[in-house]
PDB file of C-alpha atoms in Angstrom:
ATOM      1  CA  GLN A   1     -90.597  66.916-108.989  1.00  0.00           C
ATOM      2  CA  ARG A   2     -93.442  65.715-106.852  1.00  0.00           C
ATOM      3  CA  SER A   3     -91.880  62.332-106.491  1.00  0.00           C
ATOM      4  CA  VAL A   4     -88.603  63.906-105.397  1.00  0.00           C
ATOM      5  CA  PHE A   5     -90.507  66.062-102.959  1.00  0.00           C
ATOM      6  CA  ARG A   6     -92.379  63.012-101.628  1.00  0.00           C
ATOM      7  CA  SER A   7     -89.169  61.095-101.366  1.00  0.00           C
ATOM      8  CA  ASP A   8     -87.526  63.927 -99.407  1.00  0.00           C
ATOM      9  CA  LEU A   9     -90.628  64.249 -97.247  1.00  0.00           C
ATOM     10  CA  HIS A  10     -90.669  60.538 -96.573  1.00  0.00           C
ATOM     11  CA  GLU A  11     -86.954  60.580 -95.731  1.00  0.00           C
ATOM     12  CA  GLN A  12     -87.391  63.614 -93.434  1.00  0.00           C
ATOM     13  CA  ASN A  13     -90.383  61.945 -91.827  1.00  0.00           C
ATOM     14  CA  GLY A  14     -88.239  58.873 -91.072  1.00  0.00           C
ATOM     15  CA  ILE A  15     -85.483  61.028 -89.615  1.00  0.00           C
ATOM     16  CA  CYS A  16     -88.000  62.938 -87.476  1.00  0.00           C
ATOM     17  CA  ARG A  17     -89.586  59.688 -86.289  1.00  0.00           C
ATOM     18  CA  ALA A  18     -86.136  58.294 -85.356  1.00  0.00           C
ATOM     19  CA  LYS A  19     -85.272  61.537 -83.508  1.00  0.00           C
ATOM     20  CA  PHE A  20     -88.647  61.458 -81.780  1.00  0.00           C
ATOM     21  CA  ASP A  21     -88.112  57.819 -80.722  1.00  0.00           C
ATOM     22  CA  GLU A  22     -84.621  58.707 -79.477  1.00  0.00           C
ATOM     23  CA  ALA A  23     -85.977  61.702 -77.520  1.00  0.00           C
ATOM     24  CA  THR A  24     -88.735  59.508 -76.069  1.00  0.00           C
ATOM     25  CA  ALA A  25     -86.145  56.936 -74.985  1.00  0.00           C
ATOM     26  CA  HIS A  26     -84.074  59.701 -73.348  1.00  0.00           C
ATOM     27  CA  ARG A  27     -87.175  61.050 -71.599  1.00  0.00           C
ATOM     28  CA  ASN A  28     -88.009  57.557 -70.331  1.00  0.00           C
ATOM     29  CA  ASN A  29     -84.437  57.137 -69.092  1.00  0.00           C
ATOM     30  CA  LEU A  30     -84.571  60.504 -67.328  1.00  0.00           C
ATOM     31  CA  GLU A  31     -87.907  59.669 -65.725  1.00  0.00           C
ATOM     32  CA  GLN A  32     -86.465  56.338 -64.528  1.00  0.00           C
ATOM     33  CA  LEU A  33     -83.396  58.132 -63.169  1.00  0.00           C
ATOM     34  CA  LEU A  34     -85.628  60.600 -61.332  1.00  0.00           C
ATOM     35  CA  ARG A  35     -87.660  57.741 -59.810  1.00  0.00           C
ATOM     36  CA  THR A  36     -84.455  55.897 -58.819  1.00  0.00           C
ATOM     37  CA  THR A  37     -83.008  59.074 -57.329  1.00  0.00           C
ATOM     38  CA  ALA A  38     -86.167  59.646 -55.306  1.00  0.00           C
ATOM     39  CA  GLU A  39     -86.093  56.011 -54.097  1.00  0.00           C
ATOM     40  CA  LEU A  40     -82.408  56.309 -53.165  1.00  0.00           C
ATOM     41  CA  ARG A  41     -83.042  59.566 -51.289  1.00  0.00           C
ATOM     42  CA  SER A  42     -85.876  57.899 -49.419  1.00  0.00           C
ATOM     43  CA  GLU A  43     -83.672  54.891 -48.604  1.00  0.00           C
ATOM     44  CA  GLN A  44     -80.842  57.216 -47.551  1.00  0.00           C
ATOM     45  CA  SER A  45     -83.208  59.063 -45.240  1.00  0.00           C
ATOM     46  CA  SER A  46     -84.425  55.799 -43.781  1.00  0.00           C
ATOM     47  CA  LEU A  47     -80.883  54.534 -43.257  1.00  0.00           C
ATOM     48  CA  HIS A  48     -79.900  57.838 -41.679  1.00  0.00           C
ATOM     49  CA  GLN A  49     -82.811  57.505 -39.262  1.00  0.00           C
ATOM     50  CA  GLN A  50     -81.833  53.913 -38.471  1.00  0.00           C
ATOM     51  CA  LEU A  51     -78.281  55.064 -37.785  1.00  0.00           C
ATOM     52  CA  GLU A  52     -79.502  57.773 -35.443  1.00  0.00           C
ATOM     53  CA  ASP A  53     -81.741  55.240 -33.672  1.00  0.00           C
ATOM     54  CA  LEU A  54     -78.781  52.866 -33.265  1.00  0.00           C
ATOM     55  CA  ARG A  55     -76.626  55.680 -31.912  1.00  0.00           C
ATOM     56  CA  GLN A  56     -79.320  56.499 -29.374  1.00  0.00           C
ATOM     57  CA  GLN A  57     -79.695  52.830 -28.414  1.00  0.00           C
ATOM     58  CA  ARG A  58     -75.919  52.531 -28.031  1.00  0.00           C
ATOM     59  CA  HIS A  59     -75.825  55.582 -25.825  1.00  0.00           C
ATOM     60  CA  VAL A  60     -78.600  54.198 -23.620  1.00  0.00           C
ATOM     61  CA  ALA A  61     -77.125  50.683 -23.575  1.00  0.00           C
ATOM     62  CA  PHE A  62     -73.612  51.784 -22.697  1.00  0.00           C
ATOM     63  CA  ALA A  63     -74.408  54.611 -20.312  1.00  0.00           C
ATOM     64  CA  ASP A  64     -73.973  52.333 -17.296  1.00  0.00           C
ATOM     65  CA  THR A  65     -70.900  50.717 -18.792  1.00  0.00           C
ATOM     66  CA  LEU A  66     -69.280  54.071 -19.437  1.00  0.00           C
ATOM     67  CA  ALA A  67     -70.071  55.154 -15.887  1.00  0.00           C
ATOM     68  CA  ASP A  68     -68.536  51.898 -14.583  1.00  0.00           C
ATOM     69  CA  LEU A  69     -65.443  52.476 -16.736  1.00  0.00           C
ATOM     70  CA  GLU A  70     -65.071  56.014 -15.416  1.00  0.00           C
ATOM     71  CA  ARG A  71     -65.374  54.783 -11.804  1.00  0.00           C
ATOM     72  CA  ALA A  72     -62.810  52.057 -12.490  1.00  0.00           C
ATOM     73  CA  GLN A  73     -60.403  54.566 -14.000  1.00  0.00           C
ATOM     74  CA  ARG A  74     -60.765  56.846 -10.973  1.00  0.00           C
ATOM     75  CA  GLY A  75     -60.132  53.860  -8.743  1.00  0.00           C
ATOM     76  CA  LEU A  76     -56.987  52.955 -10.650  1.00  0.00           C
ATOM     77  CA  ARG A  77     -55.668  56.497 -10.396  1.00  0.00           C
ATOM     78  CA  ALA A  78     -56.221  56.340  -6.637  1.00  0.00           C
ATOM     79  CA  MET A  79     -54.334  53.031  -6.226  1.00  0.00           C
ATOM     80  CA  ASP A  80     -51.162  53.143  -4.220  1.00  0.00           C
ATOM     81  CA  PRO A  81     -48.243  51.252  -5.846  1.00  0.00           C
ATOM     82  CA  LYS A  82     -47.172  50.083  -2.366  1.00  0.00           C
ATOM     83  CA  SER A  83     -50.552  48.423  -1.896  1.00  0.00           C
ATOM     84  CA  ILE A  84     -50.121  46.618  -5.186  1.00  0.00           C
ATOM     85  CA  GLU A  85     -46.710  45.361  -4.133  1.00  0.00           C
ATOM     86  CA  GLU A  86     -48.216  44.216  -0.829  1.00  0.00           C
ATOM     87  CA  ILE A  87     -50.941  42.244  -2.635  1.00  0.00           C
ATOM     88  CA  ALA A  88     -48.221  40.547  -4.699  1.00  0.00           C
ATOM     89  CA  THR A  89     -46.638  39.222  -1.482  1.00  0.00           C
ATOM     90  CA  TYR A  90     -49.768  37.267  -0.466  1.00  0.00           C
ATOM     91  CA  GLN A  91     -49.054  33.563  -0.333  1.00  0.00           C
ATOM     92  CA  ASN A  92     -52.722  32.596   0.212  1.00  0.00           C
ATOM     93  CA  PRO A  93     -54.831  35.537  -0.982  1.00  0.00           C
ATOM     94  CA  PRO A  94     -58.592  35.657  -0.503  1.00  0.00           C
ATOM     95  CA  GLU A  95     -60.442  33.609  -3.124  1.00  0.00           C
ATOM     96  CA  ARG A  96     -62.282  36.673  -4.345  1.00  0.00           C
ATOM     97  CA  LEU A  97     -58.969  38.415  -5.103  1.00  0.00           C
ATOM     98  CA  VAL A  98     -57.705  35.337  -6.961  1.00  0.00           C
ATOM     99  CA  ARG A  99     -60.865  35.252  -9.124  1.00  0.00           C
ATOM    100  CA  VAL A 100     -60.613  38.926  -9.993  1.00  0.00           C
ATOM    101  CA  PHE A 101     -56.952  38.680 -10.945  1.00  0.00           C
ATOM    102  CA  LYS A 102     -57.598  35.505 -12.952  1.00  0.00           C
ATOM    103  CA  TYR A 103     -59.741  37.567 -15.316  1.00  0.00           C
ATOM    104  CA  VAL A 104     -57.345  40.530 -15.262  1.00  0.00           C
ATOM    105  CA  CYS A 105     -54.634  38.098 -16.375  1.00  0.00           C
ATOM    106  CA  TRP A 106     -56.866  36.802 -19.184  1.00  0.00           C
ATOM    107  CA  LEU A 107     -57.453  40.359 -20.388  1.00  0.00           C
ATOM    108  CA  LEU A 108     -53.819  41.451 -20.216  1.00  0.00           C
ATOM    109  CA  ARG A 109     -52.226  38.348 -21.717  1.00  0.00           C
ATOM    110  CA  TYR A 110     -52.555  39.625 -25.276  1.00  0.00           C
ATOM    111  CA  MET A 111     -50.096  42.399 -24.362  1.00  0.00           C
ATOM    112  CA  ARG A 112     -47.309  39.861 -23.905  1.00  0.00           C
ATOM    113  CA  THR A 113     -44.141  40.601 -25.797  1.00  0.00           C
ATOM    114  CA  PRO A 114     -40.565  39.808 -24.790  1.00  0.00           C
ATOM    115  CA  SER A 115     -40.393  43.156 -22.981  1.00  0.00           C
ATOM    116  CA  ASN A 116     -43.722  42.678 -21.199  1.00  0.00           C
ATOM    117  CA  TYR A 117     -44.428  40.778 -18.040  1.00  0.00           C
ATOM    118  CA  ALA A 118     -42.275  37.699 -17.995  1.00  0.00           C
ATOM    119  CA  ALA A 119     -43.353  36.591 -21.461  1.00  0.00           C
ATOM    120  CA  GLN A 120     -40.400  34.207 -21.593  1.00  0.00           C
ATOM    121  CA  ASP A 121     -41.002  32.975 -18.026  1.00  0.00           C
ATOM    122  CA  PRO A 122     -41.920  29.269 -17.978  1.00  0.00           C
ATOM    123  CA  ARG A 123     -43.841  29.843 -14.723  1.00  0.00           C
ATOM    124  CA  ILE A 124     -46.498  31.706 -16.677  1.00  0.00           C
ATOM    125  CA  PRO A 125     -49.136  29.497 -18.330  1.00  0.00           C
ATOM    126  CA  ALA A 126     -49.591  29.507 -22.082  1.00  0.00           C
ATOM    127  CA  LEU A 127     -52.134  31.953 -23.476  1.00  0.00           C
ATOM    128  CA  HIS A 128     -54.894  29.323 -23.669  1.00  0.00           C
ATOM    129  CA  GLU A 129     -54.318  27.937 -20.147  1.00  0.00           C
ATOM    130  CA  GLU A 130     -56.029  29.015 -16.922  1.00  0.00           C
ATOM    131  CA  PRO A 131     -54.183  31.929 -15.238  1.00  0.00           C
ATOM    132  CA  THR A 132     -52.531  31.218 -11.883  1.00  0.00           C
ATOM    133  CA  TRP A 133     -51.910  33.315  -8.780  1.00  0.00           C
ATOM    134  CA  LEU A 134     -48.194  33.237  -9.634  1.00  0.00           C
ATOM    135  CA  GLU A 135     -48.984  34.829 -12.996  1.00  0.00           C
ATOM    136  CA  ALA A 136     -51.043  37.498 -11.208  1.00  0.00           C
ATOM    137  CA  LYS A 137     -48.195  38.182  -8.761  1.00  0.00           C
ATOM    138  CA  LEU A 138     -45.695  38.573 -11.599  1.00  0.00           C
ATOM    139  CA  LEU A 139     -48.133  40.895 -13.355  1.00  0.00           C
ATOM    140  CA  LEU A 140     -48.582  42.968 -10.210  1.00  0.00           C
ATOM    141  CA  LEU A 141     -44.837  43.370  -9.775  1.00  0.00           C
ATOM    142  CA  ASP A 142     -44.170  44.395 -13.374  1.00  0.00           C
ATOM    143  CA  ASP A 143     -45.675  47.887 -13.834  1.00  0.00           C
ATOM    144  CA  PHE A 144     -49.234  46.699 -13.293  1.00  0.00           C
ATOM    145  CA  LEU A 145     -50.726  50.216 -13.261  1.00  0.00           C
ATOM    146  CA  GLY A 146     -48.872  51.067 -16.470  1.00  0.00           C
ATOM    147  CA  LYS A 147     -50.286  47.980 -18.183  1.00  0.00           C
ATOM    148  CA  ILE A 148     -53.781  48.784 -16.995  1.00  0.00           C
ATOM    149  CA  GLU A 149     -53.381  52.334 -18.275  1.00  0.00           C
ATOM    150  CA  LEU A 150     -52.205  51.067 -21.692  1.00  0.00           C
ATOM    151  CA  PHE A 151     -54.901  48.391 -21.865  1.00  0.00           C
ATOM    152  CA  ASP A 152     -56.781  48.720 -25.158  1.00  0.00           C
ATOM    153  CA  LYS A 153     -60.303  47.704 -24.191  1.00  0.00           C
ATOM    154  CA  ASP A 154     -61.493  48.079 -27.797  1.00  0.00           C
ATOM    155  CA  HIS A 155     -59.202  45.412 -29.232  1.00  0.00           C
ATOM    156  CA  VAL A 156     -59.457  42.396 -26.943  1.00  0.00           C
ATOM    157  CA  ASP A 157     -59.750  39.003 -28.625  1.00  0.00           C
ATOM    158  CA  ASP A 158     -63.364  37.771 -28.788  1.00  0.00           C
ATOM    159  CA  ALA A 159     -62.429  34.400 -27.274  1.00  0.00           C
ATOM    160  CA  VAL A 160     -60.882  36.148 -24.262  1.00  0.00           C
ATOM    161  CA  LEU A 161     -63.984  38.328 -23.874  1.00  0.00           C
ATOM    162  CA  ARG A 162     -66.172  35.213 -23.878  1.00  0.00           C
ATOM    163  CA  VAL A 163     -64.033  33.623 -21.142  1.00  0.00           C
ATOM    164  CA  VAL A 164     -64.165  36.745 -19.010  1.00  0.00           C
ATOM    165  CA  ARG A 165     -67.890  37.325 -19.622  1.00  0.00           C
ATOM    166  CA  ARG A 166     -68.662  33.710 -18.719  1.00  0.00           C
ATOM    167  CA  GLY A 167     -66.607  34.021 -15.516  1.00  0.00           C
ATOM    168  CA  VAL A 168     -68.264  37.282 -14.510  1.00  0.00           C
ATOM    169  CA  ASP A 169     -71.721  35.871 -15.244  1.00  0.00           C
ATOM    170  CA  GLU A 170     -70.997  32.688 -13.245  1.00  0.00           C
ATOM    171  CA  GLU A 171     -69.414  34.520 -10.288  1.00  0.00           C
ATOM    172  CA  PRO A 172     -71.012  38.000 -10.154  1.00  0.00           C
ATOM    173  CA  SER A 173     -70.488  38.248  -6.382  1.00  0.00           C
ATOM    174  CA  ALA A 174     -66.705  38.092  -6.922  1.00  0.00           C
ATOM    175  CA  PHE A 175     -66.836  41.429  -8.673  1.00  0.00           C
TER     176      PHE A 175
END
């Protein structure tokens, strides 16, 4: 009977040891999960702070740009369509006007579709070619203010933005 009791005790001891080892492994896993959770919360907090810092930097960086955009939009609303038509009649416009409209043409070219400004017109240069005064005149005569109003400033091709930025940087007095 003692040997049976010892055998049962030994077996129960083994089961208890296995359960204890399993519980210890679970505890270790939980402790690791708690540490990982704390690290992730700390990282989340840091990322949230970085995001807020970037938002603040963006606000500061674009404050002037947004003010310029608002002024430009007010100026567009004040434009007289008759004045636009008159500009389109210029045979030899001032060089400054030609430079400005060269970059306006660059920016608006992506809007070309068969229904938009003379997209099928062979007098208009290809998308990658330098804009001409003729292209600007055709643009002015074909619902220019409507195109400016519909212009999606947030989705202009990067290559076009580089061309325009380079032109503005090289000729800031033209603007």
